[in-house]
PDB file of C-alpha atoms in Angstrom:
ATOM      1  CA  MET A 248     246.398 269.134 182.058  1.00  0.00           C
ATOM      2  CA  ASP A 249     250.092 268.818 182.758  1.00  0.00           C
ATOM      3  CA  HIS A 250     252.049 271.303 180.677  1.00  0.00           C
ATOM      4  CA  SER A 251     255.468 270.355 182.045  1.00  0.00           C
ATOM      5  CA  GLY A 252     258.183 269.685 179.511  1.00  0.00           C
ATOM      6  CA  HIS A 253     256.313 271.906 177.053  1.00  0.00           C
ATOM      7  CA  GLY A 254     253.464 269.533 176.507  1.00  0.00           C
ATOM      8  CA  MET A 255     255.520 266.352 176.333  1.00  0.00           C
ATOM      9  CA  THR A 256     253.519 264.670 179.123  1.00  0.00           C
ATOM     10  CA  MET A 257     250.101 266.208 178.503  1.00  0.00           C
ATOM     11  CA  ASP A 258     247.238 263.860 179.314  1.00  0.00           C
ATOM     12  CA  LEU A 259     245.217 264.572 176.179  1.00  0.00           C
ATOM     13  CA  PRO A 260     241.994 262.745 175.279  1.00  0.00           C
ATOM     14  CA  PRO A 261     241.819 260.913 171.919  1.00  0.00           C
ATOM     15  CA  PHE A 262     242.132 263.326 169.017  1.00  0.00           C
ATOM     16  CA  THR A 263     239.056 264.587 167.207  1.00  0.00           C
ATOM     17  CA  LEU A 264     238.834 267.579 164.883  1.00  0.00           C
ATOM     18  CA  GLY A 265     236.537 269.346 167.320  1.00  0.00           C
ATOM     19  CA  ARG A 266     239.021 268.946 170.166  1.00  0.00           C
ATOM     20  CA  GLY A 267     241.899 269.990 167.923  1.00  0.00           C
ATOM     21  CA  LEU A 268     240.178 273.242 166.956  1.00  0.00           C
ATOM     22  CA  GLU A 269     239.522 274.343 170.543  1.00  0.00           C
ATOM     23  CA  TRP A 270     241.194 277.616 171.524  1.00  0.00           C
ATOM     24  CA  SER A 271     244.646 277.196 173.117  1.00  0.00           C
ATOM     25  CA  ALA A 272     246.722 280.197 172.117  1.00  0.00           C
ATOM     26  CA  ASP A 273     250.498 280.237 171.975  1.00  0.00           C
ATOM     27  CA  PRO A 274     251.296 283.811 173.160  1.00  0.00           C
ATOM     28  CA  PHE A 275     254.159 284.313 170.696  1.00  0.00           C
ATOM     29  CA  PHE A 276     252.150 283.374 167.610  1.00  0.00           C
ATOM     30  CA  LEU A 277     249.006 285.126 168.830  1.00  0.00           C
ATOM     31  CA  VAL A 278     250.899 288.419 169.190  1.00  0.00           C
ATOM     32  CA  ALA A 279     252.777 287.879 165.889  1.00  0.00           C
ATOM     33  CA  CYS A 280     249.536 287.244 163.970  1.00  0.00           C
ATOM     34  CA  LEU A 281     247.779 290.257 165.511  1.00  0.00           C
ATOM     35  CA  VAL A 282     250.759 292.522 164.768  1.00  0.00           C
ATOM     36  CA  GLY A 283     250.936 291.240 161.172  1.00  0.00           C
ATOM     37  CA  LEU A 284     247.230 291.840 160.585  1.00  0.00           C
ATOM     38  CA  GLY A 285     247.403 295.247 162.288  1.00  0.00           C
ATOM     39  CA  LEU A 286     250.336 296.478 160.191  1.00  0.00           C
ATOM     40  CA  TYR A 287     248.763 295.241 156.961  1.00  0.00           C
ATOM     41  CA  GLY A 288     245.462 296.879 157.878  1.00  0.00           C
ATOM     42  CA  TRP A 289     247.279 300.152 158.636  1.00  0.00           C
ATOM     43  CA  GLY A 290     248.903 300.065 155.194  1.00  0.00           C
ATOM     44  CA  VAL A 291     245.606 299.432 153.383  1.00  0.00           C
ATOM     45  CA  VAL A 292     243.808 302.197 155.322  1.00  0.00           C
ATOM     46  CA  ARG A 293     246.649 304.628 154.582  1.00  0.00           C
ATOM     47  CA  LEU A 294     246.401 303.946 150.840  1.00  0.00           C
ATOM     48  CA  VAL A 295     242.607 304.228 150.788  1.00  0.00           C
ATOM     49  CA  ARG A 296     242.647 307.527 152.705  1.00  0.00           C
ATOM     50  CA  ARG A 297     244.911 309.154 150.128  1.00  0.00           C
ATOM     51  CA  GLY A 298     242.718 307.910 147.278  1.00  0.00           C
ATOM     52  CA  ASP A 299     244.791 304.934 146.110  1.00  0.00           C
ATOM     53  CA  LYS A 300     243.364 301.498 145.438  1.00  0.00           C
ATOM     54  CA  TRP A 301     244.572 298.201 146.858  1.00  0.00           C
ATOM     55  CA  PRO A 302     243.201 294.909 145.447  1.00  0.00           C
ATOM     56  CA  VAL A 303     240.693 293.232 147.755  1.00  0.00           C
ATOM     57  CA  GLY A 304     242.034 289.831 146.660  1.00  0.00           C
ATOM     58  CA  ARG A 305     245.484 290.644 148.035  1.00  0.00           C
ATOM     59  CA  THR A 306     244.023 291.673 151.392  1.00  0.00           C
ATOM     60  CA  ALA A 307     241.930 288.499 151.541  1.00  0.00           C
ATOM     61  CA  ALA A 308     244.933 286.291 150.683  1.00  0.00           C
ATOM     62  CA  PHE A 309     247.111 287.903 153.373  1.00  0.00           C
ATOM     63  CA  VAL A 310     244.420 287.712 156.074  1.00  0.00           C
ATOM     64  CA  ILE A 311     243.644 284.066 155.309  1.00  0.00           C
ATOM     65  CA  GLY A 312     247.368 283.274 155.274  1.00  0.00           C
ATOM     66  CA  VAL A 313     247.873 284.775 158.740  1.00  0.00           C
ATOM     67  CA  LEU A 314     244.720 283.056 160.038  1.00  0.00           C
ATOM     68  CA  THR A 315     246.065 279.678 158.875  1.00  0.00           C
ATOM     69  CA  VAL A 316     249.119 280.276 161.092  1.00  0.00           C
ATOM     70  CA  ALA A 317     246.815 281.168 163.990  1.00  0.00           C
ATOM     71  CA  LEU A 318     244.741 278.042 163.314  1.00  0.00           C
ATOM     72  CA  MET A 319     247.807 275.825 163.582  1.00  0.00           C
ATOM     73  CA  MET A 320     249.453 277.548 166.562  1.00  0.00           C
ATOM     74  CA  CYS A 321     246.629 279.063 168.618  1.00  0.00           C
ATOM     75  CA  THR A 322     244.366 276.028 168.938  1.00  0.00           C
ATOM     76  CA  ARG A 323     244.798 272.646 170.586  1.00  0.00           C
ATOM     77  CA  LEU A 324     246.223 271.395 167.297  1.00  0.00           C
ATOM     78  CA  ASN A 325     249.436 272.809 168.718  1.00  0.00           C
ATOM     79  CA  ASP A 326     248.996 270.760 171.913  1.00  0.00           C
ATOM     80  CA  TYR A 327     248.241 267.564 170.013  1.00  0.00           C
ATOM     81  CA  GLY A 328     251.123 268.340 167.629  1.00  0.00           C
ATOM     82  CA  MET A 329     253.544 267.932 170.545  1.00  0.00           C
ATOM     83  CA  VAL A 330     252.634 264.259 171.010  1.00  0.00           C
ATOM     84  CA  MET A 331     251.122 263.156 167.662  1.00  0.00           C
ATOM     85  CA  PHE A 332     253.372 263.010 164.597  1.00  0.00           C
ATOM     86  CA  SER A 333     250.374 263.225 162.244  1.00  0.00           C
ATOM     87  CA  VAL A 334     249.050 266.444 163.785  1.00  0.00           C
ATOM     88  CA  HIS A 335     252.535 267.936 163.914  1.00  0.00           C
ATOM     89  CA  MET A 336     252.953 267.154 160.219  1.00  0.00           C
ATOM     90  CA  VAL A 337     249.718 269.022 159.417  1.00  0.00           C
ATOM     91  CA  GLN A 338     251.138 272.019 161.312  1.00  0.00           C
ATOM     92  CA  HIS A 339     254.444 271.783 159.447  1.00  0.00           C
ATOM     93  CA  MET A 340     252.896 271.439 156.003  1.00  0.00           C
ATOM     94  CA  VAL A 341     250.371 274.260 156.456  1.00  0.00           C
ATOM     95  CA  ILE A 342     252.866 276.680 158.008  1.00  0.00           C
ATOM     96  CA  SER A 343     255.598 275.968 155.442  1.00  0.00           C
ATOM     97  CA  MET A 344     253.560 275.458 152.266  1.00  0.00           C
ATOM     98  CA  VAL A 345     250.100 277.048 152.573  1.00  0.00           C
ATOM     99  CA  SER A 346     250.508 280.066 154.849  1.00  0.00           C
ATOM    100  CA  PRO A 347     253.577 281.463 152.982  1.00  0.00           C
ATOM    101  CA  ILE A 348     251.858 281.157 149.578  1.00  0.00           C
ATOM    102  CA  LEU A 349     248.804 283.092 150.804  1.00  0.00           C
ATOM    103  CA  VAL A 350     250.900 285.730 152.590  1.00  0.00           C
ATOM    104  CA  LEU A 351     253.029 286.232 149.459  1.00  0.00           C
ATOM    105  CA  LEU A 352     249.910 286.630 147.301  1.00  0.00           C
ATOM    106  CA  GLY A 353     248.975 289.447 149.682  1.00  0.00           C
ATOM    107  CA  ALA A 354     252.076 291.418 148.508  1.00  0.00           C
ATOM    108  CA  PRO A 355     252.956 292.824 151.969  1.00  0.00           C
ATOM    109  CA  ILE A 356     256.275 294.337 150.809  1.00  0.00           C
ATOM    110  CA  THR A 357     254.629 296.178 147.919  1.00  0.00           C
ATOM    111  CA  LEU A 358     252.017 297.482 150.339  1.00  0.00           C
ATOM    112  CA  ALA A 359     254.714 298.646 152.760  1.00  0.00           C
ATOM    113  CA  LEU A 360     256.647 300.440 150.009  1.00  0.00           C
ATOM    114  CA  ARG A 361     253.486 302.252 148.916  1.00  0.00           C
ATOM    115  CA  ALA A 362     252.227 303.061 152.408  1.00  0.00           C
ATOM    116  CA  LEU A 363     255.438 304.098 154.174  1.00  0.00           C
ATOM    117  CA  PRO A 364     256.366 307.778 153.762  1.00  0.00           C
ATOM    118  CA  THR A 365     259.716 308.768 152.249  1.00  0.00           C
ATOM    119  CA  ALA A 366     262.197 310.095 154.782  1.00  0.00           C
ATOM    120  CA  GLY A 367     263.474 312.933 152.592  1.00  0.00           C
ATOM    121  CA  ARG A 368     266.787 313.658 150.921  1.00  0.00           C
ATOM    122  CA  GLY A 369     269.810 312.331 152.802  1.00  0.00           C
ATOM    123  CA  ARG A 370     267.727 310.613 155.472  1.00  0.00           C
ATOM    124  CA  LYS A 371     266.881 306.977 156.020  1.00  0.00           C
ATOM    125  CA  GLY A 372     263.481 305.981 157.332  1.00  0.00           C
ATOM    126  CA  PRO A 373     261.682 302.599 157.410  1.00  0.00           C
ATOM    127  CA  ARG A 374     260.946 302.726 153.666  1.00  0.00           C
ATOM    128  CA  GLU A 375     264.568 303.432 152.746  1.00  0.00           C
ATOM    129  CA  LEU A 376     265.843 300.705 155.076  1.00  0.00           C
ATOM    130  CA  LEU A 377     263.378 298.227 153.540  1.00  0.00           C
ATOM    131  CA  LEU A 378     264.629 299.091 150.042  1.00  0.00           C
ATOM    132  CA  MET A 379     268.239 298.680 151.163  1.00  0.00           C
ATOM    133  CA  PHE A 380     267.374 295.274 152.609  1.00  0.00           C
ATOM    134  CA  LEU A 381     265.614 294.183 149.407  1.00  0.00           C
ATOM    135  CA  HIS A 382     268.654 295.139 147.306  1.00  0.00           C
ATOM    136  CA  SER A 383     271.241 293.689 149.691  1.00  0.00           C
ATOM    137  CA  ARG A 384     273.613 290.831 148.882  1.00  0.00           C
ATOM    138  CA  TYR A 385     271.989 288.870 151.722  1.00  0.00           C
ATOM    139  CA  MET A 386     268.621 288.932 149.931  1.00  0.00           C
ATOM    140  CA  ARG A 387     270.208 287.919 146.625  1.00  0.00           C
ATOM    141  CA  ILE A 388     271.709 284.875 148.344  1.00  0.00           C
ATOM    142  CA  ILE A 389     268.685 283.672 150.336  1.00  0.00           C
ATOM    143  CA  THR A 390     266.298 283.990 147.362  1.00  0.00           C
ATOM    144  CA  HIS A 391     268.574 282.225 144.866  1.00  0.00           C
ATOM    145  CA  PRO A 392     267.492 278.662 143.940  1.00  0.00           C
ATOM    146  CA  ALA A 393     270.980 277.362 144.765  1.00  0.00           C
ATOM    147  CA  PHE A 394     270.129 278.307 148.351  1.00  0.00           C
ATOM    148  CA  THR A 395     266.344 277.948 148.591  1.00  0.00           C
ATOM    149  CA  ILE A 396     266.006 274.455 147.116  1.00  0.00           C
ATOM    150  CA  PRO A 397     268.671 272.790 149.350  1.00  0.00           C
ATOM    151  CA  LEU A 398     267.241 274.659 152.371  1.00  0.00           C
ATOM    152  CA  PHE A 399     263.749 273.431 151.525  1.00  0.00           C
ATOM    153  CA  ILE A 400     265.008 269.840 151.340  1.00  0.00           C
ATOM    154  CA  ALA A 401     267.247 270.070 154.425  1.00  0.00           C
ATOM    155  CA  SER A 402     264.314 271.333 156.491  1.00  0.00           C
ATOM    156  CA  LEU A 403     262.825 267.873 156.087  1.00  0.00           C
ATOM    157  CA  TYR A 404     265.657 265.351 156.013  1.00  0.00           C
ATOM    158  CA  GLY A 405     268.162 267.310 158.111  1.00  0.00           C
ATOM    159  CA  LEU A 406     265.589 267.942 160.821  1.00  0.00           C
ATOM    160  CA  TYR A 407     263.475 264.809 161.200  1.00  0.00           C
ATOM    161  CA  PHE A 408     266.194 262.241 160.555  1.00  0.00           C
ATOM    162  CA  THR A 409     268.696 263.736 163.011  1.00  0.00           C
ATOM    163  CA  PRO A 410     268.569 264.376 166.799  1.00  0.00           C
ATOM    164  CA  LEU A 411     267.992 268.087 166.096  1.00  0.00           C
ATOM    165  CA  PHE A 412     264.213 267.646 165.933  1.00  0.00           C
ATOM    166  CA  ASP A 413     264.012 266.008 169.379  1.00  0.00           C
ATOM    167  CA  THR A 414     266.212 268.747 170.832  1.00  0.00           C
ATOM    168  CA  LEU A 415     263.993 271.526 169.469  1.00  0.00           C
ATOM    169  CA  MET A 416     260.788 269.798 170.547  1.00  0.00           C
ATOM    170  CA  GLY A 417     262.137 269.513 174.091  1.00  0.00           C
ATOM    171  CA  SER A 418     261.747 273.231 174.859  1.00  0.00           C
ATOM    172  CA  LYS A 419     259.173 275.910 174.185  1.00  0.00           C
ATOM    173  CA  PRO A 420     261.677 278.357 172.581  1.00  0.00           C
ATOM    174  CA  GLY A 421     263.005 275.489 170.428  1.00  0.00           C
ATOM    175  CA  HIS A 422     259.516 274.586 169.245  1.00  0.00           C
ATOM    176  CA  ILE A 423     258.644 278.211 168.475  1.00  0.00           C
ATOM    177  CA  GLY A 424     261.950 278.665 166.629  1.00  0.00           C
ATOM    178  CA  MET A 425     261.299 275.550 164.552  1.00  0.00           C
ATOM    179  CA  MET A 426     257.829 276.742 163.510  1.00  0.00           C
ATOM    180  CA  VAL A 427     259.171 280.200 162.628  1.00  0.00           C
ATOM    181  CA  HIS A 428     261.866 278.461 160.582  1.00  0.00           C
ATOM    182  CA  PHE A 429     259.237 276.433 158.667  1.00  0.00           C
ATOM    183  CA  PHE A 430     257.349 279.630 157.802  1.00  0.00           C
ATOM    184  CA  ALA A 431     260.529 281.489 156.793  1.00  0.00           C
ATOM    185  CA  VAL A 432     261.702 278.601 154.577  1.00  0.00           C
ATOM    186  CA  GLY A 433     258.335 278.604 152.832  1.00  0.00           C
ATOM    187  CA  LEU A 434     258.576 282.352 152.231  1.00  0.00           C
ATOM    188  CA  VAL A 435     262.077 282.313 150.714  1.00  0.00           C
ATOM    189  CA  PHE A 436     261.282 279.221 148.613  1.00  0.00           C
ATOM    190  CA  PHE A 437     258.007 280.441 147.105  1.00  0.00           C
ATOM    191  CA  TRP A 438     258.791 284.180 146.894  1.00  0.00           C
ATOM    192  CA  PRO A 439     261.039 284.006 143.765  1.00  0.00           C
ATOM    193  CA  ILE A 440     258.631 281.521 142.187  1.00  0.00           C
ATOM    194  CA  MET A 441     255.208 283.164 142.555  1.00  0.00           C
ATOM    195  CA  GLY A 442     255.519 286.106 144.948  1.00  0.00           C
ATOM    196  CA  VAL A 443     253.868 289.352 143.827  1.00  0.00           C
ATOM    197  CA  ASP A 444     256.430 291.520 145.622  1.00  0.00           C
ATOM    198  CA  PRO A 445     259.597 292.663 143.820  1.00  0.00           C
ATOM    199  CA  GLY A 446     262.651 290.627 144.709  1.00  0.00           C
ATOM    200  CA  PRO A 447     266.333 290.395 143.802  1.00  0.00           C
ATOM    201  CA  HIS A 448     265.930 287.013 142.076  1.00  0.00           C
ATOM    202  CA  ARG A 449     263.083 286.867 139.559  1.00  0.00           C
ATOM    203  CA  PRO A 450     263.675 284.443 136.664  1.00  0.00           C
ATOM    204  CA  GLY A 451     261.354 283.848 133.718  1.00  0.00           C
ATOM    205  CA  TYR A 452     258.103 281.955 134.196  1.00  0.00           C
ATOM    206  CA  LEU A 453     259.380 278.706 132.720  1.00  0.00           C
ATOM    207  CA  MET A 454     262.385 278.727 135.041  1.00  0.00           C
ATOM    208  CA  ARG A 455     260.099 279.410 138.010  1.00  0.00           C
ATOM    209  CA  MET A 456     258.097 276.282 137.188  1.00  0.00           C
ATOM    210  CA  LEU A 457     261.319 274.275 137.046  1.00  0.00           C
ATOM    211  CA  GLU A 458     262.320 275.633 140.469  1.00  0.00           C
ATOM    212  CA  LEU A 459     258.942 274.608 141.868  1.00  0.00           C
ATOM    213  CA  PHE A 460     259.162 271.054 140.563  1.00  0.00           C
ATOM    214  CA  ALA A 461     262.816 270.717 141.597  1.00  0.00           C
ATOM    215  CA  GLY A 462     261.866 270.781 145.279  1.00  0.00           C
ATOM    216  CA  MET A 463     258.512 269.007 145.376  1.00  0.00           C
ATOM    217  CA  PRO A 464     259.654 265.420 144.593  1.00  0.00           C
ATOM    218  CA  PHE A 465     261.838 265.445 147.712  1.00  0.00           C
ATOM    219  CA  HIS A 466     258.750 266.229 149.756  1.00  0.00           C
ATOM    220  CA  ALA A 467     257.000 263.223 148.239  1.00  0.00           C
ATOM    221  CA  PHE A 468     260.010 260.950 148.897  1.00  0.00           C
ATOM    222  CA  PHE A 469     260.101 262.133 152.513  1.00  0.00           C
ATOM    223  CA  GLY A 470     256.451 261.209 152.959  1.00  0.00           C
ATOM    224  CA  ILE A 471     256.974 257.813 151.334  1.00  0.00           C
ATOM    225  CA  ALA A 472     259.964 257.127 153.633  1.00  0.00           C
ATOM    226  CA  LEU A 473     257.761 257.714 156.683  1.00  0.00           C
ATOM    227  CA  MET A 474     254.940 255.586 155.290  1.00  0.00           C
ATOM    228  CA  MET A 475     257.233 252.682 154.374  1.00  0.00           C
ATOM    229  CA  ALA A 476     259.181 252.626 157.665  1.00  0.00           C
ATOM    230  CA  SER A 477     258.818 249.463 159.753  1.00  0.00           C
ATOM    231  CA  GLU A 478     259.551 251.203 163.062  1.00  0.00           C
ATOM    232  CA  PRO A 479     259.161 254.715 164.557  1.00  0.00           C
ATOM    233  CA  MET A 480     261.906 257.026 163.268  1.00  0.00           C
ATOM    234  CA  VAL A 481     261.513 260.145 165.440  1.00  0.00           C
ATOM    235  CA  GLY A 482     262.194 259.878 169.163  1.00  0.00           C
ATOM    236  CA  THR A 483     259.698 262.567 170.203  1.00  0.00           C
ATOM    237  CA  PHE A 484     256.750 260.538 168.939  1.00  0.00           C
ATOM    238  CA  MET A 485     257.923 257.015 169.859  1.00  0.00           C
ATOM    239  CA  ASN A 486     255.847 256.783 173.043  1.00  0.00           C
ATOM    240  CA  PRO A 487     252.552 258.656 172.637  1.00  0.00           C
ATOM    241  CA  PRO A 488     250.461 259.086 175.824  1.00  0.00           C
ATOM    242  CA  ALA A 489     248.194 256.116 176.481  1.00  0.00           C
ATOM    243  CA  SER A 490     245.242 258.486 176.757  1.00  0.00           C
ATOM    244  CA  LEU A 491     245.426 259.141 173.001  1.00  0.00           C
ATOM    245  CA  GLY A 492     244.772 255.512 172.136  1.00  0.00           C
ATOM    246  CA  ILE A 493     247.155 255.526 169.165  1.00  0.00           C
ATOM    247  CA  GLU A 494     250.106 253.412 168.083  1.00  0.00           C
ATOM    248  CA  ALA A 495     253.340 255.238 167.207  1.00  0.00           C
ATOM    249  CA  LEU A 496     254.036 253.459 163.903  1.00  0.00           C
ATOM    250  CA  SER A 497     250.526 253.908 162.490  1.00  0.00           C
ATOM    251  CA  ASP A 498     250.590 257.583 163.494  1.00  0.00           C
ATOM    252  CA  GLN A 499     253.955 257.967 161.732  1.00  0.00           C
ATOM    253  CA  ASN A 500     252.522 256.320 158.628  1.00  0.00           C
ATOM    254  CA  ALA A 501     249.661 258.830 158.722  1.00  0.00           C
ATOM    255  CA  ALA A 502     252.206 261.659 159.036  1.00  0.00           C
ATOM    256  CA  GLY A 503     253.976 260.329 155.944  1.00  0.00           C
ATOM    257  CA  GLY A 504     250.720 260.269 154.019  1.00  0.00           C
ATOM    258  CA  ILE A 505     250.073 263.889 154.992  1.00  0.00           C
ATOM    259  CA  ALA A 506     253.575 264.961 153.888  1.00  0.00           C
ATOM    260  CA  TRP A 507     253.143 263.110 150.583  1.00  0.00           C
ATOM    261  CA  ALA A 508     249.728 264.671 149.903  1.00  0.00           C
ATOM    262  CA  PHE A 509     250.971 268.166 150.683  1.00  0.00           C
ATOM    263  CA  SER A 510     253.669 267.864 148.033  1.00  0.00           C
ATOM    264  CA  GLU A 511     250.838 267.924 145.473  1.00  0.00           C
ATOM    265  CA  ILE A 512     248.403 270.524 146.847  1.00  0.00           C
ATOM    266  CA  PRO A 513     250.744 273.561 147.004  1.00  0.00           C
ATOM    267  CA  SER A 514     252.241 272.611 143.632  1.00  0.00           C
ATOM    268  CA  VAL A 515     248.812 272.951 142.015  1.00  0.00           C
ATOM    269  CA  LEU A 516     248.077 276.229 143.854  1.00  0.00           C
ATOM    270  CA  VAL A 517     251.405 277.764 142.866  1.00  0.00           C
ATOM    271  CA  LEU A 518     251.106 276.524 139.276  1.00  0.00           C
ATOM    272  CA  ILE A 519     247.672 278.146 138.939  1.00  0.00           C
ATOM    273  CA  ALA A 520     249.009 281.400 140.415  1.00  0.00           C
ATOM    274  CA  LEU A 521     252.007 281.294 138.047  1.00  0.00           C
ATOM    275  CA  LEU A 522     249.826 280.745 134.985  1.00  0.00           C
ATOM    276  CA  PHE A 523     247.595 283.694 135.954  1.00  0.00           C
ATOM    277  CA  GLN A 524     250.667 285.889 136.524  1.00  0.00           C
ATOM    278  CA  TRP A 525     252.151 284.794 133.196  1.00  0.00           C
ATOM    279  CA  TYR A 526     248.908 285.603 131.377  1.00  0.00           C
ATOM    280  CA  ALA A 527     248.635 289.007 133.112  1.00  0.00           C
ATOM    281  CA  SER A 528     252.262 289.791 132.243  1.00  0.00           C
ATOM    282  CA  ASP A 529     251.653 288.968 128.567  1.00  0.00           C
ATOM    283  CA  GLN A 530     248.551 291.166 128.563  1.00  0.00           C
ATOM    284  CA  ARG A 531     250.480 294.103 130.076  1.00  0.00           C
ATOM    285  CA  GLN A 532     253.263 293.658 127.518  1.00  0.00           C
ATOM    286  CA  ALA A 533     250.730 293.603 124.676  1.00  0.00           C
ATOM    287  CA  ARG A 534     249.113 296.810 125.960  1.00  0.00           C
ATOM    288  CA  ARG A 535     252.524 298.505 126.183  1.00  0.00           C
ATOM    289  CA  LYS A 536     253.272 297.532 122.585  1.00  0.00           C
ATOM    290  CA  ASP A 537     249.875 298.848 121.470  1.00  0.00           C
ATOM    291  CA  ARG A 538     250.496 302.180 123.218  1.00  0.00           C
ATOM    292  CA  ALA A 539     253.967 302.390 121.659  1.00  0.00           C
ATOM    293  CA  ALA A 540     252.485 301.649 118.231  1.00  0.00           C
ATOM    294  CA  ASP A 541     249.903 304.403 118.710  1.00  0.00           C
ATOM    295  CA  ARG A 542     252.662 306.884 119.599  1.00  0.00           C
ATOM    296  CA  ASP A 543     255.091 306.111 116.765  1.00  0.00           C
ATOM    297  CA  GLY A 544     252.663 305.042 114.064  1.00  0.00           C
ATOM    298  CA  ASP A 545     253.736 301.396 114.400  1.00  0.00           C
ATOM    299  CA  LYS A 546     257.216 301.932 112.940  1.00  0.00           C
ATOM    300  CA  GLU A 547     258.193 298.378 113.872  1.00  0.00           C
ATOM    301  CA  LEU A 548     255.450 296.962 111.629  1.00  0.00           C
ATOM    302  CA  GLU A 549     256.354 299.395 108.828  1.00  0.00           C
ATOM    303  CA  ALA A 550     260.007 298.369 109.020  1.00  0.00           C
ATOM    304  CA  TYR A 551     259.036 294.687 108.872  1.00  0.00           C
ATOM    305  CA  ASN A 552     256.801 295.281 105.824  1.00  0.00           C
ATOM    306  CA  ALA A 553     259.650 297.168 104.134  1.00  0.00           C
ATOM    307  CA  TYR A 554     261.955 294.246 104.849  1.00  0.00           C
ATOM    308  CA  LEU A 555     259.485 291.804 103.257  1.00  0.00           C
ATOM    309  CA  ALA A 556     259.154 294.093 100.255  1.00  0.00           C
ATOM    310  CA  SER A 557     262.940 294.187  99.801  1.00  0.00           C
ATOM    311  CA  LEU A 558     263.104 290.390  99.923  1.00  0.00           C
ATOM    312  CA  ASN A 559     260.344 290.201  97.348  1.00  0.00           C
ATOM    313  CA  ALA A 560     262.198 292.663  95.082  1.00  0.00           C
ATOM    314  CA  GLN A 561     265.414 290.660  95.365  1.00  0.00           C
ATOM    315  CA  GLY A 562     263.588 287.477  94.366  1.00  0.00           C
ATOM    316  CA  ARG A 563     262.406 288.902  91.074  1.00  0.00           C
TER     317      ARG A 563
END
């Protein structure tokens, strides 16, 4: 197999799912995934050893999220994604819209803040630096919807419909950088909406739903534009290797269908997560009110009853 030009001239056989799932690790993403899993595992073990609990569901979500990245980048899906628009689009959609959601549900920042030791008075260790970063102006900017929604949209239209995509696909560092960018965009877009971790921008649940649906239609329009096109629109995929037995325009149409479908799937996943979080928040608030009522003899209710009694007396 010729790997020159970072896979641009690879003589790949026709795509099948079995061939796509064969092992073909990208060293950068393999190391990144192993480091991510190792650090998360260290945090969980540290909590358990000191007698604290960490939800199994969060661990499962994080592990599956990291494994989805490995599935896209450490199998031959990554090789086929260099020459097939449809396979590349699966990579893009999973890494930008599925992996970030699962990783965020794993609450890695909360785990880090609980697992990392405090440095002591007047000193700054990893935990203190992480807190400073979370409260920085930079974080307030990159998690604000005025930034995240345009970035989410520009990552589609500004990349695929300009020469930038072909430039990045022409080199291994460019391709790696683009995939890291997709993952990062997904994180900053979905974090304020449904992330478990604390963040500088955390609006109410209704506003979060509006933020979610503000970005998704542009994904659908992007997919429709690819499906409706009468000629190939992206230079990288205009001349697929003959060994694949595919035609560039039909493969682009398939890529558009994938992009369109993925605008629906994550929306449903995030909406379900948001509704569960909203319900849990209401339950916690109700329990707090009950505890407060137990402590003060429910003075709020007594005051309200007194108010009703005064209104009744005035009406006589």
